[in-house]
CSV table of N, CA and C in Angstrom, one decimal:
chain,number,residue,atom,x,y,z
A,1,MET,N,13.3,72.1,-63.8
A,1,MET,CA,12.2,73.1,-64.0
A,1,MET,C,12.3,73.8,-65.3
A,2,MET,N,11.2,74.1,-65.9
A,2,MET,CA,11.2,74.8,-67.2
A,2,MET,C,11.2,76.3,-67.0
A,3,THR,N,11.7,77.0,-67.9
A,3,THR,CA,11.6,78.5,-68.0
A,3,THR,C,10.4,78.8,-68.8
A,4,ILE,N,10.0,80.1,-68.7
A,4,ILE,CA,8.8,80.5,-69.6
A,4,ILE,C,9.3,80.5,-71.1
A,5,SER,N,10.5,80.7,-71.3
A,5,SER,CA,11.0,80.5,-72.7
A,5,SER,C,10.9,79.1,-73.2
A,6,ASP,N,11.2,78.1,-72.3
A,6,ASP,CA,11.0,76.7,-72.7
A,6,ASP,C,9.5,76.5,-73.0
A,7,VAL,N,8.6,77.0,-72.2
A,7,VAL,CA,7.2,76.8,-72.4
A,7,VAL,C,6.8,77.4,-73.7
A,8,ASN,N,7.2,78.6,-74.0
A,8,ASN,CA,6.8,79.3,-75.2
A,8,ASN,C,7.4,78.6,-76.5
A,9,ALA,N,8.5,77.9,-76.3
A,9,ALA,CA,9.1,77.2,-77.5
A,9,ALA,C,8.4,75.9,-77.8
A,10,MET,N,7.6,75.4,-76.9
A,10,MET,CA,6.9,74.1,-77.1
A,10,MET,C,6.0,74.1,-78.3
A,11,SER,N,5.9,73.0,-78.9
A,11,SER,CA,4.8,72.8,-79.9
A,11,SER,C,3.5,72.7,-79.1
A,12,PRO,N,2.4,72.9,-79.8
A,12,PRO,CA,1.1,72.7,-79.1
A,12,PRO,C,1.0,71.3,-78.5
A,13,LYS,N,1.4,70.3,-79.2
A,13,LYS,CA,1.4,68.9,-78.7
A,13,LYS,C,2.2,68.8,-77.5
A,14,ALA,N,3.5,69.3,-77.5
A,14,ALA,CA,4.3,69.2,-76.3
A,14,ALA,C,3.8,70.0,-75.1
A,15,PHE,N,3.2,71.1,-75.4
A,15,PHE,CA,2.5,71.9,-74.3
A,15,PHE,C,1.4,71.1,-73.7
A,16,ILE,N,0.6,70.5,-74.5
A,16,ILE,CA,-0.5,69.7,-73.9
A,16,ILE,C,0.0,68.5,-73.1
A,17,GLU,N,1.1,67.9,-73.7
A,17,GLU,CA,1.7,66.7,-72.9
A,17,GLU,C,2.3,67.2,-71.6
A,18,ALA,N,2.9,68.4,-71.6
A,18,ALA,CA,3.5,68.9,-70.4
A,18,ALA,C,2.5,69.4,-69.4
A,19,PHE,N,1.4,70.0,-69.8
A,19,PHE,CA,0.4,70.6,-68.9
A,19,PHE,C,-1.0,70.1,-69.0
A,20,GLY,N,-1.2,69.0,-69.7
A,20,GLY,CA,-2.6,68.5,-69.8
A,20,GLY,C,-3.1,67.9,-68.6
A,21,ASP,N,-2.2,67.6,-67.6
A,21,ASP,CA,-2.7,67.1,-66.3
A,21,ASP,C,-2.8,68.1,-65.2
A,22,VAL,N,-2.5,69.4,-65.6
A,22,VAL,CA,-2.6,70.4,-64.5
A,22,VAL,C,-4.0,70.6,-64.0
A,23,ALA,N,-5.0,70.6,-64.9
A,23,ALA,CA,-6.4,70.6,-64.5
A,23,ALA,C,-6.8,69.1,-64.5
A,24,GLU,N,-7.2,68.6,-63.3
A,24,GLU,CA,-7.5,67.2,-63.1
A,24,GLU,C,-8.3,66.5,-64.2
A,25,HIS,N,-7.7,65.6,-64.9
A,25,HIS,CA,-8.4,64.8,-65.9
A,25,HIS,C,-9.1,65.7,-67.0
A,26,SER,N,-8.6,66.9,-67.2
A,26,SER,CA,-9.2,67.8,-68.1
A,26,SER,C,-8.2,68.5,-69.0
A,27,PRO,N,-7.6,67.8,-70.0
A,27,PRO,CA,-6.6,68.3,-70.9
A,27,PRO,C,-7.1,69.5,-71.8
A,28,TRP,N,-8.5,69.6,-71.9
A,28,TRP,CA,-9.0,70.7,-72.6
A,28,TRP,C,-8.6,72.1,-72.1
A,29,VAL,N,-8.3,72.1,-70.8
A,29,VAL,CA,-7.9,73.4,-70.2
A,29,VAL,C,-6.5,73.8,-70.8
A,30,ALA,N,-5.6,72.8,-70.9
A,30,ALA,CA,-4.3,73.1,-71.4
A,30,ALA,C,-4.4,73.5,-72.9
A,31,ARG,N,-5.3,72.8,-73.6
A,31,ARG,CA,-5.5,73.1,-75.1
A,31,ARG,C,-6.0,74.6,-75.2
A,32,GLU,N,-6.9,75.0,-74.4
A,32,GLU,CA,-7.3,76.4,-74.4
A,32,GLU,C,-6.2,77.4,-74.0
A,33,ALA,N,-5.5,77.0,-72.9
A,33,ALA,CA,-4.4,77.9,-72.5
A,33,ALA,C,-3.3,78.0,-73.5
A,34,ASP,N,-3.1,76.9,-74.3
A,34,ASP,CA,-2.0,76.9,-75.3
A,34,ASP,C,-2.3,77.9,-76.4
A,35,ALA,N,-3.6,78.1,-76.7
A,35,ALA,CA,-4.0,79.1,-77.7
A,35,ALA,C,-3.6,80.5,-77.4
A,36,ALA,N,-3.4,80.8,-76.1
A,36,ALA,CA,-3.1,82.1,-75.6
A,36,ALA,C,-1.6,82.4,-75.6
A,37,ARG,N,-0.7,81.4,-75.9
A,37,ARG,CA,0.7,81.6,-75.9
A,37,ARG,C,1.1,82.5,-77.0
A,38,PRO,N,2.3,83.2,-76.9
A,38,PRO,CA,3.3,83.1,-75.9
A,38,PRO,C,2.9,83.8,-74.6
A,39,CYS,N,3.6,83.4,-73.6
A,39,CYS,CA,3.4,84.0,-72.2
A,39,CYS,C,4.5,84.9,-71.8
A,40,ALA,N,4.2,86.0,-71.3
A,40,ALA,CA,5.3,86.9,-70.8
A,40,ALA,C,6.0,86.4,-69.5
A,41,SER,N,5.3,85.6,-68.8
A,41,SER,CA,5.8,85.2,-67.5
A,41,SER,C,5.0,83.9,-67.0
A,42,ARG,N,5.5,83.3,-65.9
A,42,ARG,CA,4.8,82.2,-65.3
A,42,ARG,C,3.4,82.6,-64.9
A,43,GLU,N,3.3,83.8,-64.3
A,43,GLU,CA,2.1,84.4,-63.9
A,43,GLU,C,1.1,84.5,-65.0
A,44,ALA,N,1.6,84.9,-66.2
A,44,ALA,CA,0.7,85.0,-67.4
A,44,ALA,C,0.2,83.6,-67.8
A,45,LEU,N,1.1,82.6,-67.7
A,45,LEU,CA,0.7,81.2,-68.0
A,45,LEU,C,-0.4,80.8,-67.1
A,46,VAL,N,-0.3,81.1,-65.8
A,46,VAL,CA,-1.3,80.7,-64.8
A,46,VAL,C,-2.6,81.4,-65.2
A,47,LYS,N,-2.6,82.7,-65.6
A,47,LYS,CA,-3.8,83.4,-66.0
A,47,LYS,C,-4.4,82.8,-67.2
A,48,HIS,N,-3.6,82.3,-68.1
A,48,HIS,CA,-4.2,81.7,-69.3
A,48,HIS,C,-5.0,80.5,-69.0
A,49,PHE,N,-4.5,79.7,-68.0
A,49,PHE,CA,-5.3,78.6,-67.5
A,49,PHE,C,-6.6,79.0,-66.8
A,50,GLU,N,-6.5,80.0,-66.0
A,50,GLU,CA,-7.7,80.5,-65.3
A,50,GLU,C,-8.7,81.1,-66.4
A,51,THR,N,-8.2,81.8,-67.3
A,51,THR,CA,-9.1,82.4,-68.4
A,51,THR,C,-9.8,81.3,-69.1
A,52,ALA,N,-9.1,80.2,-69.4
A,52,ALA,CA,-9.7,79.0,-70.1
A,52,ALA,C,-10.9,78.5,-69.3
A,53,ILE,N,-10.7,78.3,-68.0
A,53,ILE,CA,-11.9,77.7,-67.3
A,53,ILE,C,-13.0,78.8,-67.1
A,54,ARG,N,-12.6,80.0,-66.9
A,54,ARG,CA,-13.6,81.1,-66.8
A,54,ARG,C,-14.4,81.3,-68.0
A,55,ALA,N,-13.8,81.1,-69.2
A,55,ALA,CA,-14.5,81.2,-70.5
A,55,ALA,C,-15.4,80.0,-70.8
A,56,ALA,N,-15.1,78.9,-70.2
A,56,ALA,CA,-15.9,77.7,-70.5
A,56,ALA,C,-17.3,77.8,-70.0
A,57,ASN,N,-18.2,77.0,-70.6
A,57,ASN,CA,-19.6,77.1,-70.2
A,57,ASN,C,-19.8,76.3,-68.9
A,58,HIS,N,-20.9,76.5,-68.3
A,58,HIS,CA,-21.2,75.9,-67.0
A,58,HIS,C,-21.0,74.4,-67.0
A,59,ASP,N,-21.5,73.7,-68.0
A,59,ASP,CA,-21.3,72.3,-68.0
A,59,ASP,C,-19.9,71.8,-68.0
A,60,ALA,N,-19.0,72.5,-68.8
A,60,ALA,CA,-17.6,72.2,-68.8
A,60,ALA,C,-16.9,72.5,-67.5
A,61,GLN,N,-17.3,73.6,-66.9
A,61,GLN,CA,-16.8,73.9,-65.5
A,61,GLN,C,-17.2,72.8,-64.5
A,62,LEU,N,-18.5,72.4,-64.6
A,62,LEU,CA,-19.0,71.4,-63.7
A,62,LEU,C,-18.2,70.1,-63.9
A,63,ALA,N,-18.0,69.7,-65.1
A,63,ALA,CA,-17.3,68.5,-65.4
A,63,ALA,C,-15.8,68.6,-64.9
A,64,LEU,N,-15.2,69.7,-65.0
A,64,LEU,CA,-13.9,69.9,-64.4
A,64,LEU,C,-13.9,69.8,-62.9
A,65,ILE,N,-14.8,70.4,-62.3
A,65,ILE,CA,-15.0,70.2,-60.8
A,65,ILE,C,-15.2,68.7,-60.4
A,66,ARG,N,-16.1,68.1,-61.2
A,66,ARG,CA,-16.4,66.7,-60.9
A,66,ARG,C,-15.2,65.7,-61.2
A,67,ALA,N,-14.3,66.2,-61.9
A,67,ALA,CA,-13.1,65.3,-62.3
A,67,ALA,C,-12.2,65.2,-61.1
A,68,HIS,N,-12.3,66.0,-60.1
A,68,HIS,CA,-11.5,66.0,-58.9
A,68,HIS,C,-12.0,64.9,-57.9
A,69,PRO,N,-11.0,64.3,-57.2
A,69,PRO,CA,-11.4,63.2,-56.2
A,69,PRO,C,-11.9,63.8,-54.9
A,70,ASP,N,-12.7,63.0,-54.2
A,70,ASP,CA,-13.0,63.4,-52.8
A,70,ASP,C,-11.7,63.4,-52.0
A,71,LEU,N,-11.6,64.2,-51.1
A,71,LEU,CA,-10.4,64.3,-50.2
A,71,LEU,C,-10.5,63.1,-49.2
A,72,ALA,N,-9.3,62.6,-48.9
A,72,ALA,CA,-9.1,61.5,-48.0
A,72,ALA,C,-9.9,60.3,-48.4
A,73,THR,N,-10.0,60.0,-49.6
A,73,THR,CA,-10.8,58.9,-50.1
A,73,THR,C,-9.8,57.7,-50.3
A,74,LYS,N,-10.3,56.5,-50.3
A,74,LYS,CA,-9.5,55.3,-50.6
A,74,LYS,C,-9.5,55.1,-52.1
A,75,ALA,N,-10.2,55.9,-52.9
A,75,ALA,CA,-10.3,55.7,-54.4
A,75,ALA,C,-8.9,55.9,-55.0
A,76,SER,N,-8.8,55.5,-56.2
A,76,SER,CA,-7.6,55.7,-57.0
A,76,SER,C,-7.4,57.2,-57.3
A,77,LEU,N,-6.2,57.7,-57.0
A,77,LEU,CA,-6.0,59.1,-57.2
A,77,LEU,C,-4.9,59.3,-58.3
A,78,THR,N,-4.8,60.5,-58.9
A,78,THR,CA,-3.7,60.8,-59.8
A,78,THR,C,-2.5,60.9,-58.9
A,79,ASP,N,-1.3,60.8,-59.6
A,79,ASP,CA,-0.1,61.0,-58.8
A,79,ASP,C,0.0,62.4,-58.1
A,80,HIS,N,-0.5,63.4,-58.8
A,80,HIS,CA,-0.6,64.8,-58.2
A,80,HIS,C,-1.4,64.8,-57.0
A,81,SER,N,-2.6,64.3,-57.1
A,81,SER,CA,-3.5,64.3,-56.0
A,81,SER,C,-3.0,63.4,-54.8
A,82,THR,N,-2.4,62.3,-55.1
A,82,THR,CA,-1.8,61.5,-54.1
A,82,THR,C,-0.7,62.2,-53.3
A,83,ARG,N,0.2,62.9,-54.0
A,83,ARG,CA,1.3,63.7,-53.3
A,83,ARG,C,0.7,64.8,-52.5
A,84,GLU,N,-0.3,65.6,-53.2
A,84,GLU,CA,-0.8,66.7,-52.5
A,84,GLU,C,-1.6,66.4,-51.2
A,85,GLN,N,-2.4,65.3,-51.3
A,85,GLN,CA,-3.1,64.9,-50.2
A,85,GLN,C,-2.2,64.4,-49.1
A,86,ALA,N,-1.2,63.6,-49.5
A,86,ALA,CA,-0.2,63.1,-48.5
A,86,ALA,C,0.5,64.3,-47.8
A,87,GLY,N,0.8,65.3,-48.6
A,87,GLY,CA,1.5,66.5,-48.0
A,87,GLY,C,0.7,67.2,-46.9
A,88,ALA,N,-0.6,67.0,-47.0
A,88,ALA,CA,-1.5,67.6,-46.1
A,88,ALA,C,-1.9,66.7,-44.9
A,89,GLY,N,-1.3,65.5,-45.0
A,89,GLY,CA,-1.5,64.5,-43.9
A,89,GLY,C,-2.8,63.7,-44.1
A,90,LEU,N,-3.4,63.7,-45.3
A,90,LEU,CA,-4.7,63.0,-45.5
A,90,LEU,C,-4.5,61.5,-45.6
A,91,ASN,N,-3.2,61.1,-45.8
A,91,ASN,CA,-2.9,59.7,-45.9
A,91,ASN,C,-2.7,59.0,-44.5
A,92,THR,N,-2.7,59.8,-43.5
A,92,THR,CA,-2.4,59.3,-42.1
A,92,THR,C,-3.5,59.7,-41.1
A,93,LEU,N,-4.8,59.7,-41.6
A,93,LEU,CA,-5.9,60.1,-40.8
A,93,LEU,C,-6.2,59.0,-39.8
A,94,THR,N,-6.6,59.3,-38.6
A,94,THR,CA,-7.0,58.4,-37.6
A,94,THR,C,-8.4,57.8,-38.1
A,95,PRO,N,-8.9,56.7,-37.6
A,95,PRO,CA,-10.2,56.2,-38.0
A,95,PRO,C,-11.3,57.3,-37.8
A,96,THR,N,-11.2,58.0,-36.7
A,96,THR,CA,-12.2,59.0,-36.4
A,96,THR,C,-12.1,60.2,-37.4
A,97,GLU,N,-10.9,60.6,-37.8
A,97,GLU,CA,-10.8,61.6,-38.8
A,97,GLU,C,-11.3,61.2,-40.1
A,98,PHE,N,-10.9,59.9,-40.5
A,98,PHE,CA,-11.4,59.4,-41.7
A,98,PHE,C,-12.9,59.3,-41.8
A,99,ALA,N,-13.5,58.9,-40.7
A,99,ALA,CA,-15.0,58.9,-40.7
A,99,ALA,C,-15.6,60.3,-40.8
A,100,ARG,N,-14.9,61.3,-40.2
A,100,ARG,CA,-15.4,62.7,-40.4
A,100,ARG,C,-15.3,63.1,-41.8
A,101,PHE,N,-14.1,62.9,-42.5
A,101,PHE,CA,-14.0,63.2,-43.9
A,101,PHE,C,-15.0,62.5,-44.7
A,102,THR,N,-15.3,61.2,-44.5
A,102,THR,CA,-16.3,60.5,-45.2
A,102,THR,C,-17.6,61.1,-45.1
A,103,ASP,N,-18.0,61.4,-43.9
A,103,ASP,CA,-19.3,62.1,-43.6
A,103,ASP,C,-19.4,63.4,-44.3
A,104,LEU,N,-18.4,64.2,-44.2
A,104,LEU,CA,-18.4,65.6,-44.9
A,104,LEU,C,-18.4,65.4,-46.4
A,105,ASN,N,-17.6,64.5,-47.0
A,105,ASN,CA,-17.6,64.2,-48.4
A,105,ASN,C,-19.0,63.9,-48.9
A,106,ASN,N,-19.7,63.0,-48.1
A,106,ASN,CA,-21.1,62.5,-48.5
A,106,ASN,C,-22.1,63.7,-48.4
A,107,ARG,N,-22.0,64.4,-47.3
A,107,ARG,CA,-23.0,65.5,-47.2
A,107,ARG,C,-22.7,66.6,-48.2
A,108,TYR,N,-21.5,66.9,-48.5
A,108,TYR,CA,-21.1,67.9,-49.5
A,108,TYR,C,-21.6,67.5,-50.9
A,109,ARG,N,-21.3,66.3,-51.3
A,109,ARG,CA,-21.7,65.8,-52.6
A,109,ARG,C,-23.2,65.8,-52.7
A,110,GLN,N,-23.9,65.4,-51.7
A,110,GLN,CA,-25.4,65.3,-51.7
A,110,GLN,C,-25.9,66.8,-51.9
A,111,ARG,N,-25.3,67.7,-51.2
A,111,ARG,CA,-25.8,69.1,-51.3
A,111,ARG,C,-25.5,69.8,-52.6
A,112,PHE,N,-24.3,69.6,-53.1
A,112,PHE,CA,-23.8,70.4,-54.3
A,112,PHE,C,-23.7,69.6,-55.6
A,113,GLY,N,-23.6,68.3,-55.5
A,113,GLY,CA,-23.5,67.5,-56.7
A,113,GLY,C,-22.2,67.4,-57.3
A,114,PHE,N,-21.2,67.8,-56.5
A,114,PHE,CA,-19.8,67.7,-56.9
A,114,PHE,C,-18.9,67.6,-55.7
A,115,PRO,N,-17.6,67.2,-55.8
A,115,PRO,CA,-16.8,67.0,-54.7
A,115,PRO,C,-16.3,68.3,-54.1
A,116,PHE,N,-16.0,68.2,-52.8
A,116,PHE,CA,-15.4,69.4,-52.1
A,116,PHE,C,-14.0,69.6,-52.7
A,117,ILE,N,-13.7,70.8,-53.2
A,117,ILE,CA,-12.4,71.1,-53.8
A,117,ILE,C,-11.7,72.0,-52.8
A,118,PHE,N,-10.5,71.6,-52.5
A,118,PHE,CA,-9.6,72.4,-51.6
A,118,PHE,C,-8.2,72.2,-52.1
A,119,ALA,N,-7.5,73.3,-52.4
A,119,ALA,CA,-6.1,73.2,-52.8
A,119,ALA,C,-5.3,72.9,-51.6
A,120,VAL,N,-4.9,71.7,-51.4
A,120,VAL,CA,-4.4,71.2,-50.1
A,120,VAL,C,-2.9,71.6,-49.9
A,121,LYS,N,-2.2,72.0,-50.9
A,121,LYS,CA,-0.8,72.3,-50.7
A,121,LYS,C,-0.6,73.3,-49.7
A,122,GLY,N,0.3,73.0,-48.7
A,122,GLY,CA,0.6,74.0,-47.6
A,122,GLY,C,-0.5,74.0,-46.5
A,123,ALA,N,-1.5,73.1,-46.6
A,123,ALA,CA,-2.6,73.1,-45.6
A,123,ALA,C,-2.4,71.9,-44.7
A,124,THR,N,-3.0,71.9,-43.6
A,124,THR,CA,-3.0,70.8,-42.7
A,124,THR,C,-4.4,70.1,-42.7
A,125,LYS,N,-4.5,68.9,-42.3
A,125,LYS,CA,-5.8,68.2,-42.2
A,125,LYS,C,-6.8,69.0,-41.4
A,126,HIS,N,-6.3,69.7,-40.4
A,126,HIS,CA,-7.2,70.5,-39.5
A,126,HIS,C,-7.8,71.7,-40.3
A,127,MET,N,-6.9,72.4,-41.1
A,127,MET,CA,-7.4,73.5,-41.9
A,127,MET,C,-8.4,73.0,-42.9
A,128,ILE,N,-8.2,71.9,-43.5
A,128,ILE,CA,-9.1,71.4,-44.5
A,128,ILE,C,-10.4,71.0,-43.8
A,129,ILE,N,-10.4,70.4,-42.7
A,129,ILE,CA,-11.7,70.0,-42.0
A,129,ILE,C,-12.4,71.3,-41.6
A,130,ASP,N,-11.7,72.3,-41.1
A,130,ASP,CA,-12.4,73.6,-40.8
A,130,ASP,C,-13.0,74.2,-42.0
A,131,SER,N,-12.4,74.2,-43.1
A,131,SER,CA,-12.9,74.8,-44.4
A,131,SER,C,-14.1,73.9,-44.8
A,132,PHE,N,-14.0,72.6,-44.8
A,132,PHE,CA,-15.0,71.7,-45.1
A,132,PHE,C,-16.3,72.0,-44.3
A,133,GLU,N,-16.1,72.1,-43.0
A,133,GLU,CA,-17.3,72.4,-42.2
A,133,GLU,C,-17.9,73.8,-42.4
A,134,ALA,N,-17.1,74.7,-42.7
A,134,ALA,CA,-17.6,76.1,-43.0
A,134,ALA,C,-18.3,76.1,-44.4
A,135,ARG,N,-17.9,75.4,-45.3
A,135,ARG,CA,-18.4,75.4,-46.7
A,135,ARG,C,-19.6,74.5,-47.0
A,136,VAL,N,-19.8,73.5,-46.2
A,136,VAL,CA,-20.8,72.5,-46.5
A,136,VAL,C,-22.2,73.1,-46.5
A,137,ASN,N,-22.4,74.2,-45.8
A,137,ASN,CA,-23.7,74.8,-45.7
A,137,ASN,C,-23.8,76.1,-46.6
A,138,ASN,N,-22.8,76.3,-47.5
A,138,ASN,CA,-22.8,77.5,-48.3
A,138,ASN,C,-24.0,77.5,-49.3
A,139,ASP,N,-24.3,78.6,-49.9
A,139,ASP,CA,-25.2,78.7,-51.0
A,139,ASP,C,-24.6,78.0,-52.2
A,140,PRO,N,-25.4,77.2,-52.9
A,140,PRO,CA,-24.9,76.4,-54.0
A,140,PRO,C,-24.1,77.3,-55.1
A,141,THR,N,-24.6,78.5,-55.4
A,141,THR,CA,-24.0,79.3,-56.4
A,141,THR,C,-22.7,79.8,-55.9
A,142,ALA,N,-22.6,80.2,-54.7
A,142,ALA,CA,-21.4,80.7,-54.1
A,142,ALA,C,-20.4,79.5,-54.0
A,143,GLU,N,-20.8,78.4,-53.6
A,143,GLU,CA,-19.9,77.2,-53.5
A,143,GLU,C,-19.4,76.8,-54.8
A,144,PHE,N,-20.2,76.9,-55.9
A,144,PHE,CA,-19.7,76.6,-57.2
A,144,PHE,C,-18.5,77.5,-57.6
A,145,GLU,N,-18.7,78.8,-57.3
A,145,GLU,CA,-17.6,79.7,-57.5
A,145,GLU,C,-16.4,79.5,-56.6
A,146,THR,N,-16.6,79.1,-55.4
A,146,THR,CA,-15.5,78.7,-54.5
A,146,THR,C,-14.7,77.5,-55.0
A,147,ALA,N,-15.5,76.5,-55.5
A,147,ALA,CA,-14.8,75.4,-56.1
A,147,ALA,C,-14.0,75.7,-57.3
A,148,LEU,N,-14.5,76.6,-58.2
A,148,LEU,CA,-13.7,77.1,-59.3
A,148,LEU,C,-12.4,77.8,-58.9
A,149,GLN,N,-12.5,78.6,-57.8
A,149,GLN,CA,-11.4,79.3,-57.3
A,149,GLN,C,-10.3,78.3,-56.8
A,150,GLN,N,-10.8,77.3,-56.1
A,150,GLN,CA,-9.9,76.3,-55.6
A,150,GLN,C,-9.2,75.5,-56.7
A,151,VAL,N,-10.0,75.2,-57.8
A,151,VAL,CA,-9.4,74.5,-59.0
A,151,VAL,C,-8.2,75.4,-59.5
A,152,CYS,N,-8.5,76.7,-59.6
A,152,CYS,CA,-7.5,77.6,-60.1
A,152,CYS,C,-6.2,77.6,-59.2
A,153,ARG,N,-6.4,77.5,-57.9
A,153,ARG,CA,-5.3,77.5,-57.0
A,153,ARG,C,-4.5,76.2,-57.2
A,154,ILE,N,-5.2,75.1,-57.4
A,154,ILE,CA,-4.6,73.8,-57.7
A,154,ILE,C,-3.7,73.9,-58.9
A,155,PHE,N,-4.2,74.4,-60.0
A,155,PHE,CA,-3.3,74.4,-61.2
A,155,PHE,C,-2.2,75.5,-61.0
A,156,ARG,N,-2.5,76.5,-60.3
A,156,ARG,CA,-1.4,77.5,-60.0
A,156,ARG,C,-0.2,76.7,-59.3
A,157,PHE,N,-0.5,76.0,-58.2
A,157,PHE,CA,0.5,75.2,-57.5
A,157,PHE,C,1.2,74.3,-58.4
A,158,ARG,N,0.5,73.6,-59.3
A,158,ARG,CA,1.1,72.6,-60.2
A,158,ARG,C,2.0,73.3,-61.2
A,159,ILE,N,1.6,74.4,-61.7
A,159,ILE,CA,2.4,75.2,-62.7
A,159,ILE,C,3.6,75.7,-62.0
A,160,GLU,N,3.5,76.2,-60.8
A,160,GLU,CA,4.6,76.8,-60.0
A,160,GLU,C,5.6,75.7,-59.8
A,161,ASP,N,5.2,74.4,-59.6
A,161,ASP,CA,6.1,73.3,-59.4
A,161,ASP,C,6.9,72.9,-60.7
A,162,ARG,N,6.4,73.4,-61.8
A,162,ARG,CA,7.1,73.0,-63.1
A,162,ARG,C,7.8,74.1,-63.8
A,163,VAL,N,7.4,75.4,-63.6
A,163,VAL,CA,7.9,76.5,-64.4
A,163,VAL,C,8.5,77.5,-63.4
A,164,SER,N,9.8,77.9,-63.7
A,164,SER,CA,10.5,78.8,-62.8
A,164,SER,C,9.9,80.2,-63.0
A,165,PRO,N,10.0,81.0,-61.9
A,165,PRO,CA,9.4,82.4,-62.0
A,165,PRO,C,10.1,83.3,-63.0
């Protein structure tokens, strides 16, 4: 695990190599967060990532959301997504559960134009399904904001896995 001193001592290139994958397929978030260094704490580092996506325009935010995979999909996932989804039991769904996820993924994408985002670390497949069912009928503007909040939770978890408090 790195310390915040280790993070602050990194060159911009090393920082982007170390954190470019924190926001799914979106190294631009790490480039923006890098510009705000040095960080006083791990929490400040997390806030720099959040500030980076909050300062981005709508199109960049939408591209970031769309870079995330559908949950419980058979598609190719990043190593992070594979581990996180497996931790929530999404790799051991019954055929009925898999069909439910597939239906919800399709309905959600059709309604909002982006995948359902849920920071699965610490969650169970039942918690995810409950959230999915509650959110699939949300207002599109509110759901876009919820998706951004979930993206922020995802990179918080990923940073917490790499940087000591």
